[in-house]
Amino acid sequence: PSNSIPQELHIAILTLHSIAHMQWNEISTHLKDHPESAHQMIQCSKACVADDFFALLHDVGHDEPVYPPSPSQKYPKGSEESERLKDIALKPESFGKNPVQLAHLASMDIAPSTAYKYIHQHHNFAPYRPCCKLKLSQNDILSHIQFAQWALTQPQASFVFTDETWIEIGSPRGKPNVWTPVGSDPYDFVIPTNSRPQFTLMLSGHFTHGYQGELYIWVRKNGSERKEHHSLLESINPKIHNYNQNRLLNEEVRERSKGGGMDW
């Protein structure tokens, strides 16, 4: 009889029926009873349990799901260690170091993935490629625009386009990313070039309208070779100067750079 069933069991039966949405035959399986007996037991349980239970059951059914709190961070945002990580990342000698190296400099005992998370979530840092070109001044920008406007008025066949690339053997591969605050000026985070390659050469090429020039490989000279080359240019320049002084009116002026360049 239902009167002999403890109230805790009545509540358990109603919980299975209302929360877990178990049917009578499922509940009877758990109670090892006949389905009809389970049905009668549910009806009796509703009559035996106070109205407070159903009010509580209604509130629980409409509550938002409650999730366990996430584990607290070892060095939370705003902590002394987190701020020290930011200060070290903003030092010029730290430019080019990754978050793991920065965390090591900040004496933070954290996993590599946590170091990346801290530098991004705590301080809004992101990786950027370092700047390779000098920042143009306002005068440089205006002169570039003036040259482009003049070039647009000239025949295309009168231009020769050149490009070159340096190849360094024995230097660190690639350039490291610079971790900087999002939205900051990349020219404020310039990495000094300290690489000392064992061997350096330059590959250059040129083309013009209807013609593609051959590739040229120029090997960087050592100190004695540069001095010898400079002496050669110094001996040639006076001859060019004399030529320009005595040239005919229909002959063009010849020039040669004094800094070791090979352009006429």
XYZ file of C-alpha atoms in Angstrom:
264
model
C 0.000 0.000 0.000
C 1.111 3.566 -0.729
C 0.846 4.629 2.895
C 3.712 2.268 3.775
C 6.045 3.886 1.214
C 8.392 6.483 2.724
C 7.928 10.049 1.510
C 11.496 10.077 0.150
C 10.539 7.250 -2.212
C 7.428 9.144 -3.316
C 9.637 12.131 -4.161
C 12.113 9.905 -6.011
C 9.287 8.389 -8.081
C 7.874 11.802 -8.988
C 11.357 13.102 -9.840
C 11.945 10.219 -12.245
C 8.561 10.842 -13.813
C 8.690 14.670 -14.006
C 12.392 15.437 -14.498
C 13.759 12.342 -16.211
C 10.462 11.875 -18.115
C 10.376 8.157 -17.338
C 7.192 6.317 -18.181
C 5.413 3.983 -15.799
C 6.877 0.839 -17.296
C 10.420 2.289 -16.996
C 9.843 3.231 -13.370
C 8.396 -0.199 -12.671
C 11.562 -1.735 -14.117
C 13.677 0.232 -11.647
C 11.273 -0.588 -8.798
C 10.909 -4.183 -9.986
C 7.143 -3.870 -9.877
C 4.240 -4.332 -12.298
C 3.599 -1.329 -14.607
C 0.040 -0.979 -13.338
C 1.309 -0.959 -9.784
C 3.837 1.714 -10.745
C 1.037 3.787 -12.291
C -0.982 3.548 -9.104
C 2.126 4.363 -7.091
C 2.666 7.588 -9.083
C -0.916 8.657 -8.535
C -0.616 7.941 -4.828
C 2.704 9.776 -4.670
C 1.127 12.902 -6.122
C -1.503 12.761 -3.420
C 0.964 12.088 -0.609
C 3.606 14.703 -1.440
C 2.960 18.284 -0.371
C 2.365 21.113 -2.851
C 5.751 22.633 -1.982
C 7.445 19.865 -3.904
C 5.571 20.686 -7.116
C 6.299 24.396 -6.675
C 9.986 23.597 -6.294
C 9.786 21.250 -9.270
C 8.276 24.052 -11.374
C 11.075 26.466 -10.408
C 13.783 23.947 -11.192
C 12.271 23.257 -14.598
C 12.522 26.941 -15.561
C 15.987 27.667 -14.180
C 18.950 28.175 -16.482
C 21.416 25.291 -16.498
C 24.118 25.689 -13.895
C 27.636 24.801 -14.995
C 30.543 24.236 -12.649
C 32.895 27.231 -12.439
C 36.015 27.075 -14.569
C 39.266 26.563 -12.699
C 40.865 29.802 -11.573
C 43.929 30.995 -13.468
C 47.292 30.670 -11.800
C 48.109 34.286 -12.680
C 44.782 36.111 -13.215
C 44.414 39.253 -15.276
C 45.716 42.284 -13.392
C 48.013 40.232 -11.188
C 51.594 41.304 -10.598
C 52.906 38.445 -12.745
C 50.564 39.242 -15.635
C 51.547 42.922 -15.621
C 55.219 41.954 -15.495
C 54.671 39.834 -18.607
C 53.273 42.890 -20.418
C 56.136 45.146 -19.302
C 58.730 42.675 -20.552
C 56.933 42.254 -23.890
C 57.099 46.036 -24.462
C 60.862 46.257 -23.970
C 62.824 46.712 -27.244
C 65.184 43.856 -26.389
C 62.156 41.534 -26.176
C 60.832 42.286 -29.663
C 60.825 39.096 -31.699
C 60.477 36.769 -28.705
C 57.444 34.496 -28.560
C 55.072 34.357 -25.549
C 56.800 31.273 -24.131
C 60.130 33.107 -24.045
C 58.455 36.206 -22.593
C 56.825 34.135 -19.842
C 60.218 32.641 -19.010
C 61.715 36.140 -18.704
C 58.803 37.078 -16.432
C 59.556 34.032 -14.215
C 56.086 32.586 -14.845
C 55.864 28.822 -14.433
C 53.119 28.092 -16.974
C 52.534 25.803 -19.926
C 53.353 27.113 -23.437
C 49.670 27.224 -24.424
C 48.893 29.226 -21.279
C 51.591 31.765 -22.154
C 49.935 32.405 -25.519
C 46.536 32.674 -23.806
C 47.767 35.183 -21.213
C 49.507 37.509 -23.681
C 46.414 37.573 -25.904
C 43.532 37.528 -23.413
C 45.104 39.668 -20.687
C 46.829 42.295 -22.841
C 45.321 41.965 -26.354
C 48.668 41.202 -28.013
C 48.802 39.569 -31.434
C 51.654 38.400 -33.712
C 52.714 40.604 -36.632
C 55.431 40.373 -39.231
C 58.285 42.793 -38.479
C 58.784 45.875 -40.624
C 61.519 45.550 -43.240
C 61.318 49.002 -44.831
C 61.961 52.398 -43.338
C 58.929 54.467 -42.486
C 58.301 57.140 -45.102
C 58.214 60.744 -43.978
C 55.616 63.158 -45.312
C 58.155 64.570 -47.782
C 58.995 61.065 -48.973
C 55.325 60.314 -49.572
C 54.838 63.524 -51.571
C 57.947 62.884 -53.679
C 56.739 59.341 -54.427
C 53.375 60.694 -55.540
C 55.018 63.328 -57.740
C 57.253 60.703 -59.340
C 54.274 58.423 -59.994
C 52.327 61.275 -61.581
C 55.307 62.132 -63.806
C 55.848 58.468 -64.738
C 52.250 58.168 -65.929
C 52.971 60.805 -68.586
C 56.031 58.983 -69.990
C 56.128 56.223 -72.624
C 56.161 52.783 -71.062
C 59.090 51.711 -73.237
C 61.333 54.324 -71.594
C 61.374 52.510 -68.228
C 63.472 49.611 -67.023
C 62.072 47.748 -64.022
C 64.573 46.122 -61.685
C 64.336 44.082 -58.523
C 66.723 42.185 -56.316
C 66.696 39.868 -53.348
C 69.337 39.004 -50.781
C 70.156 35.377 -50.058
C 71.955 34.698 -46.787
C 73.601 31.359 -46.086
C 74.158 30.458 -42.442
C 71.793 33.031 -40.895
C 68.631 32.285 -38.867
C 65.782 31.084 -41.066
C 63.047 33.631 -41.588
C 62.122 36.519 -39.349
C 60.269 35.958 -36.082
C 56.865 37.457 -35.468
C 56.618 40.464 -33.192
C 53.942 40.284 -30.485
C 52.515 43.794 -30.180
C 49.257 45.307 -28.865
C 46.480 45.187 -31.437
C 46.221 48.531 -33.263
C 49.717 49.753 -32.360
C 52.136 51.256 -34.880
C 54.325 48.406 -36.223
C 57.223 50.840 -36.695
C 57.385 51.194 -32.904
C 58.429 47.534 -32.697
C 61.424 47.241 -35.025
C 63.726 44.235 -34.645
C 67.454 45.029 -34.960
C 69.321 42.928 -37.495
C 72.053 41.013 -35.704
C 72.410 38.087 -38.097
C 75.909 37.378 -39.385
C 75.542 35.042 -42.350
C 78.474 32.970 -43.495
C 77.850 33.798 -47.131
C 75.699 36.455 -48.840
C 74.740 36.979 -52.449
C 72.222 39.105 -54.294
C 70.045 37.938 -57.158
C 68.869 40.770 -59.403
C 66.957 40.997 -62.632
C 65.362 43.556 -64.910
C 62.888 43.852 -67.735
C 61.503 46.539 -69.976
C 58.882 46.827 -72.676
C 59.334 43.831 -74.967
C 62.573 42.682 -73.320
C 63.477 40.535 -70.331
C 67.019 40.839 -69.064
C 69.172 38.048 -67.724
C 69.483 37.326 -64.026
C 72.608 38.599 -62.334
C 74.212 37.151 -59.207
C 76.322 39.528 -57.167
C 78.411 38.135 -54.313
C 79.023 40.466 -51.391
C 82.659 41.476 -51.215
C 84.821 41.299 -48.133
C 86.624 44.288 -46.619
C 89.735 44.187 -48.806
C 87.683 43.674 -51.970
C 85.489 46.657 -51.132
C 88.556 48.856 -50.624
C 89.978 47.721 -53.948
C 86.699 48.399 -55.693
C 86.426 51.830 -54.077
C 89.942 52.703 -55.240
C 88.997 51.689 -58.768
C 85.985 53.991 -58.730
C 88.055 56.833 -57.342
C 90.461 56.446 -60.253
C 87.632 56.387 -62.808
C 85.670 59.351 -61.470
C 88.296 62.019 -62.397
C 88.308 60.703 -65.958
C 84.539 60.999 -66.074
C 84.780 64.506 -64.643
C 87.275 65.515 -67.339
C 85.046 64.007 -69.986
C 82.066 65.999 -68.767
C 84.101 69.211 -68.774
C 85.208 68.705 -72.388
C 82.216 66.912 -73.859
C 80.462 68.109 -76.981
C 77.039 69.685 -76.714
C 75.334 66.681 -78.288
C 76.988 64.235 -75.869
C 75.279 63.260 -72.630
C 76.674 63.805 -69.155
C 78.163 60.730 -67.527
C 77.945 60.093 -63.799
C 79.148 57.407 -61.480
C 78.343 57.010 -57.808
C 81.111 57.477 -55.251
C 79.739 55.016 -52.713
C 80.810 51.888 -54.540
C 77.775 51.490 -56.784
C 78.047 50.223 -60.346
C 75.293 52.333 -61.943
C 76.182 54.856 -64.638
